[in-house]
Amino acid sequence: MRLKDKIAIITGAGSGIGEATAVRFAEEGARLVLNDVDGENLHRVVERVRGMGGQAVGAHADISVEAEAASIADVAVKTFGGIDVLVNNAANFTQMGLEQATMADWQRVYGVNVFGTAMVTKYAVPHMKAKGGSIVMVASMSAFIAQPNFTSYSTSKAAGVMMTRSLALDLAPFKIRVNSVCPGCIVTSASHREVERLGLKFEDWYNDNASKHMLGRLGEPVEAANAILFLASEEASFITAAELMVDGGYVHW
Ligand SMILES: NC(=O)c1ccc[n+]([C@@H]2O[C@H](COP(=O)([O-])OP(=O)(O)OC[C@H]3O[C@@H](n4cnc5c(N)ncnc54)[C@H](O)[C@@H]3O)[C@@H](O)[C@H]2O)c1
């Protein structure tokens, strides 16, 4: 088992990539602190992991509120006694161009993707310093390429990549590795919301996007989860400050 008895926090674990990561981590023996702002989905995923024989506790919190972000580390320490792995996966997936986005839109996107991620990490790190560990940021291929009307989301994900590199340097003396996983288009509830927003048929949206990935298809949540698992585990012991693209070749085509 690649994460046997490791204590792992996963934010945004109530659906999509976060849920798939929770399931993969449970299969590999981790003890899980699962966070989401959506209490119903969070409860469902906690029960799903327990149904597999895994250990999981829910930390219902909106990470864009500092006190709530801080409470996630508290749940980990009180329930399991520490933190070995942090997966910063929760995000606000609102895509908007500069002229459409209001100050409130920018604050919402950055509040979760940048400030919330920073706060969850700030309060988790003191509990990781003694033993070392691994932090995985779920960034995006959008951090590296321009896409129409993606300004707020893409810049927030580029900040996530730079947060990864900066923290990797600051936390290396404590044997805490920090890396990013950068997904291409992965089919999740966020994709369905996007299709609805664009007023497209799912099949047309899928085919158009699939043709932009070298592999000619979109990804599944478990494919991103497997990359997160690799970086979280000791198999990645000499990897830090890295960006692992999980994008079917999109960015380099
Ligand atoms: N799906 C894709 O194509 C894709 C591509 C690139 C990157 N990503 C990234 O992958 C990660 C997961 O995305 P997904 O596609 O699984 O989306 P998703 O919407 O299925 O899951 C995101 C989860 O985060 C939770 N969340 C949102 N705001 C929160 C907050 N303030 N506090 C706590 N939880 C919050 C949501 O409730 C949701 O359960 C995100 O960081 C996203 O930017 C996704």
Short mmCIF file of C-alpha atoms and ligand atoms in Angstrom, two decimals:
data_model
loop_
_atom_site.label_atom_id
_atom_site.label_comp_id
_atom_site.label_asym_id
_atom_site.label_seq_id
_atom_site.Cartn_x
_atom_site.Cartn_y
_atom_site.Cartn_z
CA MET A 1 0.00 0.00 0.00
CA ARG A 2 1.47 3.32 -1.10
CA LEU A 3 -0.05 5.54 1.63
CA LYS A 4 -0.43 3.05 4.48
CA ASP A 5 -1.57 4.91 7.63
CA LYS A 6 -0.62 8.31 6.14
CA ILE A 7 -2.93 11.11 7.27
CA ALA A 8 -4.15 13.00 4.21
CA ILE A 9 -6.29 16.11 3.80
CA ILE A 10 -8.13 16.49 0.47
CA THR A 11 -10.01 19.74 -0.17
CA GLY A 12 -12.98 19.77 -2.53
CA ALA A 13 -13.39 16.02 -2.00
CA GLY A 14 -17.17 16.05 -2.53
CA SER A 15 -17.05 15.43 -6.28
CA GLY A 16 -14.95 14.96 -9.41
CA ILE A 17 -11.16 14.75 -9.05
CA GLY A 18 -11.30 15.21 -5.27
CA GLU A 19 -13.72 12.31 -4.83
CA ALA A 20 -11.65 10.07 -7.13
CA THR A 21 -8.54 11.01 -5.12
CA ALA A 22 -10.29 10.12 -1.86
CA VAL A 23 -11.18 6.69 -3.25
CA ARG A 24 -7.64 6.02 -4.60
CA PHE A 25 -6.02 7.21 -1.33
CA ALA A 26 -8.38 4.96 0.69
CA GLU A 27 -7.44 1.99 -1.53
CA GLU A 28 -3.79 2.74 -0.69
CA GLY A 29 -4.39 2.76 3.07
CA ALA A 30 -4.54 6.50 3.89
CA ARG A 31 -6.51 7.93 6.80
CA LEU A 32 -8.54 10.74 5.27
CA VAL A 33 -9.73 14.18 6.27
CA LEU A 34 -12.13 15.11 3.50
CA ASN A 35 -13.18 18.73 3.01
CA ASP A 36 -15.91 20.32 0.93
CA VAL A 37 -18.22 23.33 1.15
CA ASP A 38 -21.07 21.10 -0.10
CA GLY A 39 -22.12 19.20 3.05
CA GLU A 40 -24.36 16.68 1.27
CA ASN A 41 -21.73 15.56 -1.22
CA LEU A 42 -19.09 15.52 1.50
CA HIS A 43 -21.23 13.19 3.63
CA ARG A 44 -21.78 10.94 0.59
CA VAL A 45 -18.03 10.63 -0.10
CA VAL A 46 -17.14 10.05 3.57
CA GLU A 47 -19.72 7.23 3.62
CA ARG A 48 -18.40 5.88 0.30
CA VAL A 49 -14.86 5.63 1.73
CA ARG A 50 -16.11 4.04 4.95
CA GLY A 51 -18.15 1.59 2.86
CA MET A 52 -14.87 0.47 1.25
CA GLY A 53 -13.45 -0.21 4.72
CA GLY A 54 -11.45 3.04 4.68
CA GLN A 55 -10.98 5.61 7.45
CA ALA A 56 -12.43 9.04 6.73
CA VAL A 57 -13.74 12.06 8.59
CA GLY A 58 -15.50 15.06 7.09
CA ALA A 59 -14.31 18.67 7.51
CA HIS A 60 -17.19 20.76 6.23
CA ALA A 61 -15.71 24.18 5.44
CA ASP A 62 -15.60 26.99 2.91
CA ILE A 63 -11.87 27.40 2.36
CA SER A 64 -12.29 31.02 1.26
CA VAL A 65 -13.09 31.91 4.91
CA GLU A 66 -9.87 31.91 6.94
CA ALA A 67 -11.27 30.44 10.16
CA GLU A 68 -12.97 27.64 8.19
CA ALA A 69 -9.78 26.92 6.21
CA ALA A 70 -7.89 26.72 9.52
CA SER A 71 -10.44 24.27 10.96
CA ILE A 72 -9.46 21.55 8.46
CA ALA A 73 -6.00 21.09 10.01
CA ASP A 74 -7.64 21.07 13.46
CA VAL A 75 -9.90 18.18 12.41
CA ALA A 76 -6.87 16.22 11.14
CA VAL A 77 -4.87 16.75 14.33
CA LYS A 78 -7.79 16.04 16.68
CA THR A 79 -8.94 12.94 14.79
CA PHE A 80 -5.70 11.31 13.65
CA GLY A 81 -2.90 13.20 15.44
CA GLY A 82 -1.10 14.92 12.54
CA ILE A 83 -0.87 15.58 8.80
CA ASP A 84 1.36 13.82 6.24
CA VAL A 85 -0.26 14.79 2.94
CA LEU A 86 -2.27 17.81 1.80
CA VAL A 87 -4.08 17.86 -1.54
CA ASN A 88 -5.27 21.37 -2.46
CA ASN A 89 -7.97 20.45 -4.95
CA ALA A 90 -10.96 22.72 -4.18
CA ALA A 91 -11.51 25.45 -6.75
CA ASN A 92 -13.98 27.92 -8.13
CA PHE A 93 -14.28 27.14 -11.84
CA THR A 94 -15.86 30.40 -13.04
CA GLN A 95 -14.41 31.37 -16.40
CA MET A 96 -14.80 34.98 -17.45
CA GLY A 97 -13.10 37.49 -19.69
CA LEU A 98 -11.77 40.74 -18.30
CA GLU A 99 -14.65 42.91 -19.47
CA GLN A 100 -17.39 40.64 -18.09
CA ALA A 101 -15.88 39.92 -14.67
CA THR A 102 -16.83 42.13 -11.73
CA MET A 103 -14.66 42.73 -8.67
CA ALA A 104 -16.91 40.26 -6.83
CA ASP A 105 -16.22 37.60 -9.52
CA TRP A 106 -12.46 38.09 -9.15
CA GLN A 107 -12.77 37.93 -5.37
CA ARG A 108 -14.80 34.70 -5.60
CA VAL A 109 -12.30 32.97 -7.92
CA TYR A 110 -9.18 34.17 -6.11
CA GLY A 111 -10.86 33.74 -2.71
CA VAL A 112 -10.96 29.97 -3.24
CA ASN A 113 -8.19 29.20 -5.75
CA VAL A 114 -5.48 31.47 -4.34
CA PHE A 115 -6.32 32.86 -0.88
CA GLY A 116 -8.26 29.81 0.36
CA THR A 117 -5.60 27.41 -0.92
CA ALA A 118 -2.92 29.51 0.78
CA MET A 119 -4.86 29.53 4.08
CA VAL A 120 -5.50 25.76 4.14
CA THR A 121 -1.77 25.28 3.51
CA LYS A 122 -0.69 27.89 6.08
CA TYR A 123 -2.59 26.11 8.87
CA ALA A 124 -1.57 22.59 7.79
CA VAL A 125 2.19 23.19 7.38
CA PRO A 126 3.05 23.63 11.11
CA HIS A 127 1.73 20.10 11.68
CA MET A 128 3.85 18.67 8.83
CA LYS A 129 7.22 20.25 9.66
CA ALA A 130 8.41 17.74 12.27
CA LYS A 131 8.06 14.62 10.09
CA GLY A 132 7.97 16.05 6.54
CA GLY A 133 5.37 15.15 3.93
CA SER A 134 3.88 16.03 0.58
CA ILE A 135 1.63 18.83 -0.66
CA VAL A 136 -0.06 18.44 -4.04
CA MET A 137 -1.68 21.46 -5.68
CA VAL A 138 -4.32 20.70 -8.30
CA ALA A 139 -3.58 23.47 -10.80
CA SER A 140 -4.58 23.22 -14.46
CA MET A 141 -3.28 23.26 -18.00
CA SER A 142 -5.04 26.68 -18.00
CA ALA A 143 -2.02 27.99 -16.04
CA PHE A 144 0.10 27.60 -19.20
CA ILE A 145 -2.14 28.32 -22.20
CA ALA A 146 -4.50 31.10 -23.24
CA GLN A 147 -8.16 30.09 -23.66
CA PRO A 148 -11.02 32.42 -24.62
CA ASN A 149 -12.64 34.24 -21.69
CA PHE A 150 -10.63 32.35 -19.05
CA THR A 151 -8.71 35.32 -17.59
CA SER A 152 -9.74 35.08 -13.93
CA TYR A 153 -9.57 31.27 -13.70
CA SER A 154 -6.32 30.92 -15.69
CA THR A 155 -4.47 33.58 -13.72
CA SER A 156 -5.62 32.00 -10.45
CA LYS A 157 -4.24 28.64 -11.60
CA ALA A 158 -0.96 30.26 -12.71
CA ALA A 159 -0.75 31.63 -9.15
CA GLY A 160 -1.20 28.06 -7.90
CA VAL A 161 1.78 26.91 -9.97
CA MET A 162 3.97 29.71 -8.60
CA MET A 163 2.72 29.02 -5.07
CA THR A 164 3.90 25.44 -5.62
CA ARG A 165 7.42 26.50 -6.65
CA SER A 166 7.75 29.11 -3.87
CA LEU A 167 6.54 26.76 -1.14
CA ALA A 168 8.74 23.94 -2.48
CA LEU A 169 11.75 26.16 -1.79
CA ASP A 170 10.59 27.38 1.64
CA LEU A 171 9.52 23.93 2.85
CA ALA A 172 12.40 21.82 1.47
CA PRO A 173 14.40 22.18 4.74
CA PHE A 174 11.49 20.47 6.49
CA LYS A 175 11.38 17.58 3.97
CA ILE A 176 8.00 18.73 2.70
CA ARG A 177 7.75 18.27 -1.08
CA VAL A 178 5.33 20.54 -3.00
CA ASN A 179 4.20 19.75 -6.55
CA SER A 180 1.39 20.60 -8.96
CA VAL A 181 -0.81 18.29 -10.99
CA CYS A 182 -2.07 20.14 -14.07
CA PRO A 183 -5.10 18.45 -15.60
CA GLY A 184 -6.34 18.94 -19.11
CA CYS A 185 -10.07 18.54 -19.69
CA ILE A 186 -11.41 15.96 -17.21
CA VAL A 187 -15.10 15.02 -17.27
CA THR A 188 -16.60 16.05 -13.91
CA SER A 189 -19.63 17.97 -12.65
CA ALA A 190 -17.66 21.16 -13.45
CA SER A 191 -17.62 20.09 -17.14
CA HIS A 192 -21.39 19.61 -17.13
CA ARG A 193 -21.89 23.08 -15.60
CA GLU A 194 -19.64 24.53 -18.31
CA VAL A 195 -21.58 22.79 -21.11
CA GLU A 196 -24.80 24.19 -19.66
CA ARG A 197 -23.30 27.70 -19.42
CA LEU A 198 -22.24 27.57 -23.05
CA GLY A 199 -25.65 26.19 -24.11
CA LEU A 200 -24.04 23.30 -26.02
CA LYS A 201 -24.93 19.63 -26.48
CA PHE A 202 -22.59 17.53 -24.31
CA GLU A 203 -21.55 15.39 -27.30
CA ASP A 204 -20.60 18.45 -29.41
CA TRP A 205 -18.67 19.99 -26.51
CA TYR A 206 -16.90 16.67 -25.83
CA ASN A 207 -15.86 16.09 -29.46
CA ASP A 208 -14.62 19.64 -29.93
CA ASN A 209 -12.48 19.47 -26.76
CA ALA A 210 -11.32 15.89 -27.34
CA SER A 211 -9.84 16.89 -30.71
CA LYS A 212 -7.51 19.36 -28.92
CA HIS A 213 -5.89 16.61 -26.80
CA MET A 214 -3.20 14.49 -28.52
CA LEU A 215 -4.86 11.36 -27.16
CA GLY A 216 -8.13 12.34 -28.86
CA ARG A 217 -10.32 12.07 -25.74
CA LEU A 218 -10.99 13.78 -22.42
CA GLY A 219 -9.64 12.47 -19.12
CA GLU A 220 -11.40 10.62 -16.30
CA PRO A 221 -11.18 11.85 -12.69
CA VAL A 222 -9.25 8.72 -11.66
CA GLU A 223 -6.51 9.57 -14.19
CA ALA A 224 -5.87 12.87 -12.37
CA ALA A 225 -6.20 11.06 -9.01
CA ASN A 226 -3.48 8.55 -9.99
CA ALA A 227 -1.04 11.42 -10.68
CA ILE A 228 -1.92 13.06 -7.33
CA LEU A 229 -1.37 9.70 -5.60
CA PHE A 230 2.06 9.32 -7.23
CA LEU A 231 3.22 12.78 -6.10
CA ALA A 232 1.79 12.25 -2.61
CA SER A 233 3.60 8.92 -2.20
CA GLU A 234 7.24 8.06 -1.48
CA GLU A 235 7.60 6.98 -5.12
CA ALA A 236 8.04 10.71 -5.83
CA SER A 237 10.65 11.17 -3.06
CA PHE A 238 13.08 13.25 -5.22
CA ILE A 239 10.38 15.33 -6.94
CA THR A 240 9.56 18.82 -5.72
CA ALA A 241 8.58 22.13 -7.39
CA ALA A 242 7.39 20.13 -10.40
CA GLU A 243 4.36 20.46 -12.64
CA LEU A 244 2.96 17.12 -13.80
CA MET A 245 0.73 17.61 -16.84
CA VAL A 246 -2.22 15.20 -16.96
CA ASP A 247 -3.62 16.66 -20.14
CA GLY A 248 -3.48 14.00 -22.85
CA GLY A 249 -0.81 16.11 -24.56
CA TYR A 250 -2.94 19.28 -24.91
CA VAL A 251 -0.37 21.88 -23.81
CA HIS A 252 2.53 20.60 -25.91
CA TRP A 253 0.63 20.04 -29.15
N1 LIG B 1 -12.40 19.11 -14.62
C1 LIG B 1 -11.46 19.67 -15.35
O1 LIG B 1 -11.48 19.63 -16.60
C2 LIG B 1 -10.30 20.36 -14.70
C3 LIG B 1 -9.25 20.78 -15.51
C4 LIG B 1 -8.16 21.41 -14.93
C5 LIG B 1 -8.10 21.59 -13.56
N2 LIG B 1 -9.14 21.18 -12.79
C6 LIG B 1 -9.03 21.42 -11.35
O2 LIG B 1 -9.31 20.22 -10.66
C7 LIG B 1 -9.85 20.51 -9.37
C8 LIG B 1 -11.14 19.73 -9.16
O3 LIG B 1 -12.07 20.10 -10.15
P1 LIG B 1 -13.30 19.17 -10.58
O4 LIG B 1 -13.36 19.22 -12.05
O5 LIG B 1 -13.21 17.85 -9.88
O6 LIG B 1 -14.50 20.07 -10.06
P2 LIG B 1 -15.79 19.75 -9.18
O7 LIG B 1 -16.63 20.97 -9.27
O8 LIG B 1 -16.36 18.43 -9.54
O9 LIG B 1 -15.16 19.63 -7.70
C9 LIG B 1 -14.68 20.74 -6.98
C10 LIG B 1 -15.13 20.59 -5.55
O10 LIG B 1 -14.61 21.71 -4.80
C11 LIG B 1 -15.61 22.13 -3.91
N3 LIG B 1 -15.41 23.53 -3.53
C12 LIG B 1 -15.61 24.64 -4.30
N4 LIG B 1 -15.42 25.75 -3.60
C13 LIG B 1 -15.06 25.35 -2.34
C14 LIG B 1 -14.74 26.04 -1.15
N5 LIG B 1 -14.77 27.38 -1.11
N6 LIG B 1 -14.40 25.32 -0.06
C15 LIG B 1 -14.39 23.97 -0.09
N7 LIG B 1 -14.72 23.26 -1.19
C16 LIG B 1 -15.05 23.94 -2.31
C17 LIG B 1 -16.92 21.94 -4.67
O11 LIG B 1 -18.05 21.90 -3.84
C18 LIG B 1 -16.66 20.63 -5.39
O12 LIG B 1 -17.09 19.51 -4.65
C19 LIG B 1 -10.03 22.04 -9.35
O13 LIG B 1 -8.90 22.62 -8.72
C20 LIG B 1 -10.05 22.42 -10.82
O14 LIG B 1 -9.65 23.75 -11.04
C21 LIG B 1 -10.23 20.56 -13.32
#
